PDB file of C-alpha atoms in Angstrom:
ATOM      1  CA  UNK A   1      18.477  -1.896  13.993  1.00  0.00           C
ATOM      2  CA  UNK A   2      16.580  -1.043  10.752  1.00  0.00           C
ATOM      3  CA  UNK A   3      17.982  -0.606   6.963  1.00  0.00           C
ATOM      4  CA  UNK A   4      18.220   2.149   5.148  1.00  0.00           C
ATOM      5  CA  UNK A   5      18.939   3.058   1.523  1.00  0.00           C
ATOM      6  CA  UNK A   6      18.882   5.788  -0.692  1.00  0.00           C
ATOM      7  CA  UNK A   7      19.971   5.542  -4.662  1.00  0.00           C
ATOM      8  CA  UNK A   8      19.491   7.900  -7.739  1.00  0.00           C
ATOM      9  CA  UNK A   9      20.170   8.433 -11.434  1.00  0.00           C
ATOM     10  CA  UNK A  10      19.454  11.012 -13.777  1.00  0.00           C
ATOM     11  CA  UNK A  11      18.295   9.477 -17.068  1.00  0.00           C
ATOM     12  CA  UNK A  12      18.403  11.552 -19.877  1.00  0.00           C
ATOM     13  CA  UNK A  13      14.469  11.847 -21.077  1.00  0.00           C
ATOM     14  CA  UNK A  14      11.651  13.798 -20.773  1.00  0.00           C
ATOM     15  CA  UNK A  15      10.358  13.918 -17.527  1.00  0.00           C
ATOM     16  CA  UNK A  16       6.745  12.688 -18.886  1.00  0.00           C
ATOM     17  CA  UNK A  17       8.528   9.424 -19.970  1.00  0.00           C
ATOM     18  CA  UNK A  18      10.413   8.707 -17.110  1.00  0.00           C
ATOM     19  CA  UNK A  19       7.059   8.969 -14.757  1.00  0.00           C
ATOM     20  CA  UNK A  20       5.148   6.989 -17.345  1.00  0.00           C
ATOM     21  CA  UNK A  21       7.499   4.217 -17.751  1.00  0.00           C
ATOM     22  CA  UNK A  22       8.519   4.171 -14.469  1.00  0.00           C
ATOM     23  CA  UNK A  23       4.645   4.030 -13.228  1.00  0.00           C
ATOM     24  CA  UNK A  24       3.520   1.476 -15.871  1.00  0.00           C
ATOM     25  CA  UNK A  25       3.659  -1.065 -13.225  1.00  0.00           C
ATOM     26  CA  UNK A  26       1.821  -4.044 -15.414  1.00  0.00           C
ATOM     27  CA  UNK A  27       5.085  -3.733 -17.869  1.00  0.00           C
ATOM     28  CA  UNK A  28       7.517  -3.525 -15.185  1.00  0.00           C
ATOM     29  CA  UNK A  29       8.602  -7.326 -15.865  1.00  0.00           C
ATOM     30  CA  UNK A  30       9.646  -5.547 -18.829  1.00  0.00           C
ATOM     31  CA  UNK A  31      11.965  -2.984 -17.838  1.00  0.00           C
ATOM     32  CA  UNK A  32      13.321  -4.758 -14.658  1.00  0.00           C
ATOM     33  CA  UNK A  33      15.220  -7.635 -15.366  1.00  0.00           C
ATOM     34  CA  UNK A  34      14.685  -9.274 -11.358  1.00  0.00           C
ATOM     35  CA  UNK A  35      10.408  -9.108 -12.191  1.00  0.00           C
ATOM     36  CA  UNK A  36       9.154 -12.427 -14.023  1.00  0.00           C
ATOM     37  CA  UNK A  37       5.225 -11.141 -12.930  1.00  0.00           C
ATOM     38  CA  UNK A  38       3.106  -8.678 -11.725  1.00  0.00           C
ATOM     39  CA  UNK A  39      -0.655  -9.292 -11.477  1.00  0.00           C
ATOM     40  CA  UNK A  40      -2.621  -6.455 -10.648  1.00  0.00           C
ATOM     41  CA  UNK A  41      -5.297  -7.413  -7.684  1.00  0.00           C
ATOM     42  CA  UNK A  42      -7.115  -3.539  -7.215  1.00  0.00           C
ATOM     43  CA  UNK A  43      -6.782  -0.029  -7.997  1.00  0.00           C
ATOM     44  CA  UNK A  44      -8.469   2.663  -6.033  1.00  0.00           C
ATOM     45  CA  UNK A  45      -7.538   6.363  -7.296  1.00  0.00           C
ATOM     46  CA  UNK A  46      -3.772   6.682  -7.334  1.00  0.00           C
ATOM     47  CA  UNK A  47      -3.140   3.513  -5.106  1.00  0.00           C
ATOM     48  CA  UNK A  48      -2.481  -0.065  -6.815  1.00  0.00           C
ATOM     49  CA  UNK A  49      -2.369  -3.105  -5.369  1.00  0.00           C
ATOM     50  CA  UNK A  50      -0.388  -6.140  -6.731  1.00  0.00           C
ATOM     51  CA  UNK A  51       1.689  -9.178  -6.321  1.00  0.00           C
ATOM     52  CA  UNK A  52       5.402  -9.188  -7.833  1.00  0.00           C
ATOM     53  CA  UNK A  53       6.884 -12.433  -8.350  1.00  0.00           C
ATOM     54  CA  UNK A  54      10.713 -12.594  -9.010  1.00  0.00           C
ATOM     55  CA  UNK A  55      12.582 -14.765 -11.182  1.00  0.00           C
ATOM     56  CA  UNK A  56      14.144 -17.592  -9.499  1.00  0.00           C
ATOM     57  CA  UNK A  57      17.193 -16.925  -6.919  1.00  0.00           C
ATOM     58  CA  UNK A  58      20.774 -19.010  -7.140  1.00  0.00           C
ATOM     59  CA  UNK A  59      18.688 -21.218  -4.888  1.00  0.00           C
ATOM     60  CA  UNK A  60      15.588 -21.651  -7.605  1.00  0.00           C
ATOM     61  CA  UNK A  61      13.776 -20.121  -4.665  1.00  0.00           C
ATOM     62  CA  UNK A  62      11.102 -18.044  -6.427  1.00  0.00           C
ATOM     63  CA  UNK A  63      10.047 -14.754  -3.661  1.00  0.00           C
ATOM     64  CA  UNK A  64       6.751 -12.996  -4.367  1.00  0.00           C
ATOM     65  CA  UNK A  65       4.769 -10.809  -2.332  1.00  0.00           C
ATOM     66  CA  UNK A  66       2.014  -7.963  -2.378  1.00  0.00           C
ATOM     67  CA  UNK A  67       2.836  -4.203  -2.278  1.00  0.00           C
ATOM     68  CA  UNK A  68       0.298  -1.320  -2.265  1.00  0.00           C
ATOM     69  CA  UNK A  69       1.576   2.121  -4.119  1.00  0.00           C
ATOM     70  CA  UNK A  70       0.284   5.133  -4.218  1.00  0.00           C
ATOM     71  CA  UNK A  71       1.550   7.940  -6.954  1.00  0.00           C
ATOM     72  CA  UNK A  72       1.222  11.749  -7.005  1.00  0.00           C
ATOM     73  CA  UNK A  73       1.899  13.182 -10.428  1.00  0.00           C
ATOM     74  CA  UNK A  74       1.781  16.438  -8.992  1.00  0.00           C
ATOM     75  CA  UNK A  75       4.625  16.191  -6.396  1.00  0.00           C
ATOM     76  CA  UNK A  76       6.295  13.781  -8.425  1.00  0.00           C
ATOM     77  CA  UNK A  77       6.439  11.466  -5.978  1.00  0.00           C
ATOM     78  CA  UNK A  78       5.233   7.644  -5.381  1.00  0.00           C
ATOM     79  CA  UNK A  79       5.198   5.752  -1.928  1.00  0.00           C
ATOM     80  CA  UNK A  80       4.891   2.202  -1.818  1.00  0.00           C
ATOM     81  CA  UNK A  81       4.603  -0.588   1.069  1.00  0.00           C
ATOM     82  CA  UNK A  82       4.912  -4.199   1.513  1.00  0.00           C
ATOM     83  CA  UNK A  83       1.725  -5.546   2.226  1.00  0.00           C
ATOM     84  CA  UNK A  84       2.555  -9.215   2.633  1.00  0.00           C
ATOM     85  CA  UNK A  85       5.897  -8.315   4.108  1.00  0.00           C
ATOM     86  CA  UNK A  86       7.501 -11.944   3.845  1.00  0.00           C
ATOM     87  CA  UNK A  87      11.131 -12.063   5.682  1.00  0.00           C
ATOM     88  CA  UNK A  88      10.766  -8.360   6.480  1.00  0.00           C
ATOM     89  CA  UNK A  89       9.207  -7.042   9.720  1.00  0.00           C
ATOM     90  CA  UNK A  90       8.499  -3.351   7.248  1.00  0.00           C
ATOM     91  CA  UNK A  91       9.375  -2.416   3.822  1.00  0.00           C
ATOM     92  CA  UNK A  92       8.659   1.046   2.761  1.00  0.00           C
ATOM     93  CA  UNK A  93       9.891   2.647  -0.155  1.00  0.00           C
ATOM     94  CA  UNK A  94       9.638   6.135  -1.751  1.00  0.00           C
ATOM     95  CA  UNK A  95      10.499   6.891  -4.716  1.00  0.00           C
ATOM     96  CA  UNK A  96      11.081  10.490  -6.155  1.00  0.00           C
ATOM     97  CA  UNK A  97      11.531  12.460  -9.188  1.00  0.00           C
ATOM     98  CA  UNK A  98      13.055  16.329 -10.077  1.00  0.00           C
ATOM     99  CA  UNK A  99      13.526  17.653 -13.480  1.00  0.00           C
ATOM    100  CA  UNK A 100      17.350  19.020 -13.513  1.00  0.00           C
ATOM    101  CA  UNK A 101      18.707  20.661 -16.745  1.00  0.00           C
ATOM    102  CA  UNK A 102      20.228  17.126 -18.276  1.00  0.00           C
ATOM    103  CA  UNK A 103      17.149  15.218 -17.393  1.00  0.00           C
ATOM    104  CA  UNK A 104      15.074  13.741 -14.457  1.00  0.00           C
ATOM    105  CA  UNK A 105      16.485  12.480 -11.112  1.00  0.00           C
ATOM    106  CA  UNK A 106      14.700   9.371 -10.198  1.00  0.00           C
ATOM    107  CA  UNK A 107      15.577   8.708  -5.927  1.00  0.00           C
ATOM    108  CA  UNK A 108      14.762   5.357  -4.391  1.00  0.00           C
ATOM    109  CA  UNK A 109      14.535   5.488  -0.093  1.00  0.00           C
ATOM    110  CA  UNK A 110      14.129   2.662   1.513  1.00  0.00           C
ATOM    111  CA  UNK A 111      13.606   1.870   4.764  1.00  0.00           C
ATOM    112  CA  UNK A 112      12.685  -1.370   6.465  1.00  0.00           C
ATOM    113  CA  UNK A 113      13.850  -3.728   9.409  1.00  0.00           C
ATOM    114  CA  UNK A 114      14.001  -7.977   8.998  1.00  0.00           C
ATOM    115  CA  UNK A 115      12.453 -10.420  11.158  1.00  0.00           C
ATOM    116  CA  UNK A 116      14.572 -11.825  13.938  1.00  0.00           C
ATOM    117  CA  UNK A 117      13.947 -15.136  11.947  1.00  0.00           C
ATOM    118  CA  UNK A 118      14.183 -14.212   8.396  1.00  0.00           C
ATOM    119  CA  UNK A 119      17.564 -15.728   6.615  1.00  0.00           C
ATOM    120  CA  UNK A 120      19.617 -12.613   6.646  1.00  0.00           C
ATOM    121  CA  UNK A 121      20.179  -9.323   8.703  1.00  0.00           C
ATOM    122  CA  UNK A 122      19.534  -5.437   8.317  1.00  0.00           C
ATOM    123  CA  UNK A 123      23.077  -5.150   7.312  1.00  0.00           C
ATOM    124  CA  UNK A 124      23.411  -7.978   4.299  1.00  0.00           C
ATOM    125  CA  UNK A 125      19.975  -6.755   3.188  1.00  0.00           C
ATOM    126  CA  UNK A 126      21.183  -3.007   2.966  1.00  0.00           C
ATOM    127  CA  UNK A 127      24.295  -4.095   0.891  1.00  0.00           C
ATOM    128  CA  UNK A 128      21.921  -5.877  -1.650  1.00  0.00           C
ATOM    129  CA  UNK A 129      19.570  -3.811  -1.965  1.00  0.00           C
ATOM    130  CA  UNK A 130      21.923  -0.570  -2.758  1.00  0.00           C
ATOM    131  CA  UNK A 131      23.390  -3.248  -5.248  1.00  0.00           C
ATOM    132  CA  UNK A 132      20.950  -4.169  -6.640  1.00  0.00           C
ATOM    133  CA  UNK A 133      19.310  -0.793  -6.831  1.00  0.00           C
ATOM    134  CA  UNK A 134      22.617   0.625  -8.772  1.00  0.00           C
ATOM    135  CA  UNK A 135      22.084  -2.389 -11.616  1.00  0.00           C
ATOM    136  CA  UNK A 136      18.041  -1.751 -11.589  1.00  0.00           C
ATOM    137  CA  UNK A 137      18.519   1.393 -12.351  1.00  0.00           C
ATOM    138  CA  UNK A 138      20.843   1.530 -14.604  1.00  0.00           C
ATOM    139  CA  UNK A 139      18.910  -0.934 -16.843  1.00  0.00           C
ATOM    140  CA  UNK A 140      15.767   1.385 -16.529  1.00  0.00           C
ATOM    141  CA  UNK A 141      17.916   4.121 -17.326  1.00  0.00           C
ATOM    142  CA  UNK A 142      19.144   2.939 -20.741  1.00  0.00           C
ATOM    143  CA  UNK A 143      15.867   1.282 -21.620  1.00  0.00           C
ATOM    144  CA  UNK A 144      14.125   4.716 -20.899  1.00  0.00           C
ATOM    145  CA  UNK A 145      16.629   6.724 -23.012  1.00  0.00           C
ATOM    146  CA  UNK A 146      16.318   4.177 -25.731  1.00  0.00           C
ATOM    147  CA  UNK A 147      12.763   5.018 -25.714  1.00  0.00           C
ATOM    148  CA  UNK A 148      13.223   8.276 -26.050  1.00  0.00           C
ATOM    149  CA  UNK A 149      15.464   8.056 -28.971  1.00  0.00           C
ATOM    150  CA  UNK A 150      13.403   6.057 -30.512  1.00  0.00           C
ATOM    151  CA  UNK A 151      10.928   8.656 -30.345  1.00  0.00           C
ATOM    152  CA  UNK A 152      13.015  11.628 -30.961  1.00  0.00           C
ATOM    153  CA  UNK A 153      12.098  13.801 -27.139  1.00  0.00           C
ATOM    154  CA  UNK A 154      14.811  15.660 -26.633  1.00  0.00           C
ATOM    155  CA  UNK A 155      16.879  14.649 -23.765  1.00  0.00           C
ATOM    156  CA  UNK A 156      15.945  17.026 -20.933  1.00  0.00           C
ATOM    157  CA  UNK A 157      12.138  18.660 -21.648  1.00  0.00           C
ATOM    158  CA  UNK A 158      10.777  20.274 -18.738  1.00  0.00           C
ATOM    159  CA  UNK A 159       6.709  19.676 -18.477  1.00  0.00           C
TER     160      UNK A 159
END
C-alpha cells in the first residue's frame, strides 16, 4: 500500500507573492512553524538541493533530511523529492498553483510509501500529513495575506 494526499487553499494575494514566498525556500523556517532549519547544499537552474531540519517532536526527537526541488514559473508548478528518504521507502510531492478570481490556489500531492520498518504505517502517515498540511497552510496563508496588506497588492492580481 502507498499514501496519498492532496490539500489546497486559496490565499488571497497576488499570484507573484504567493510563488515568491512560497519558493523562498532559505526563509521557509519563517513561514512554517514545523521548520527550525534549512541549509542550502546546491542549486543547479531551477533545482535546489537542501537539508530541512524540524523542530523537536513530543519525543524531543529532532527529523531532518535532504530533498531536491525543482520549480517551473511558467507552469506554475514545483516538484520535489526526498533524497535522503529516512523512514519512507519514497516521498514525492508536487505542489501547484492557479490564479482564480479571489486569489491563487496553492495544491499539495503527495505520494509516498513507508518502510516495512519505519515506526508507523501508510495509513497513520496519510492522516498526519493531511493534518498537518491543513494547519501549514493555513499559517502560510495568513502570513502571505499579511504580506500583502502590508504592501497594499490587491487581493486577487492576475500576472
Amino acid at each position: 500500500m502507498a499514501g496519498h494526499t492532496e490539500n489546497e487553499i486559496v490565499i488571497a494575494a497576488p499570484l507573484d507573492l504567493v510563488w515568491d514566498m512560497t519558493n523562498d525556500i532559505e526563509n521557509w523556517p519563517r513561514l512554517f512553524s514545523e521548520y527550525a532549519s534549512v541549509e542550502i547544499l546546491s542549486r543547479d537552474g531551477d533545482t535546489t538541493t537542501f537539508r530541512l531540519t524540524m523542530h523537536p517532536d513530543e519525543n524531543g526527537t529532532v527529523w531532518s533530511w535532504v530533498s531536491e526541488r525543482t520549480a517551473d514559473r511558467d507552469a506554475l508548478t514545483v516538484r520535489a523529492r526526498r533524497v535522503e528518504t529516512g523512514p519512507f521507502r519514497y516521498m514525492d510531492i508536487r505542489w501547484e498553483y492557479a490564479q482564480l478570481p479571489e486569489g491563487v490556489r496553492m495544491r499539495w500531492t503527495q505520494d509516498f510509501a513507508m518502510k516495512p520498518d519505519a515506526p508507523v504505517d501508510d495509513t497513520w502517515m496519510t492522516r498526519n500529513i493531511n493534518r498537518n498540511s491543513r494547519v501549514q497552510m493555513a499559517l502560510i496563508r495568513d502570513r502571505i495575506e499579511q504580506r500583502a496588506r502590508q504592501a497594499g497588492a490587491p487581493a486577487a492580481m492576475a500576472d
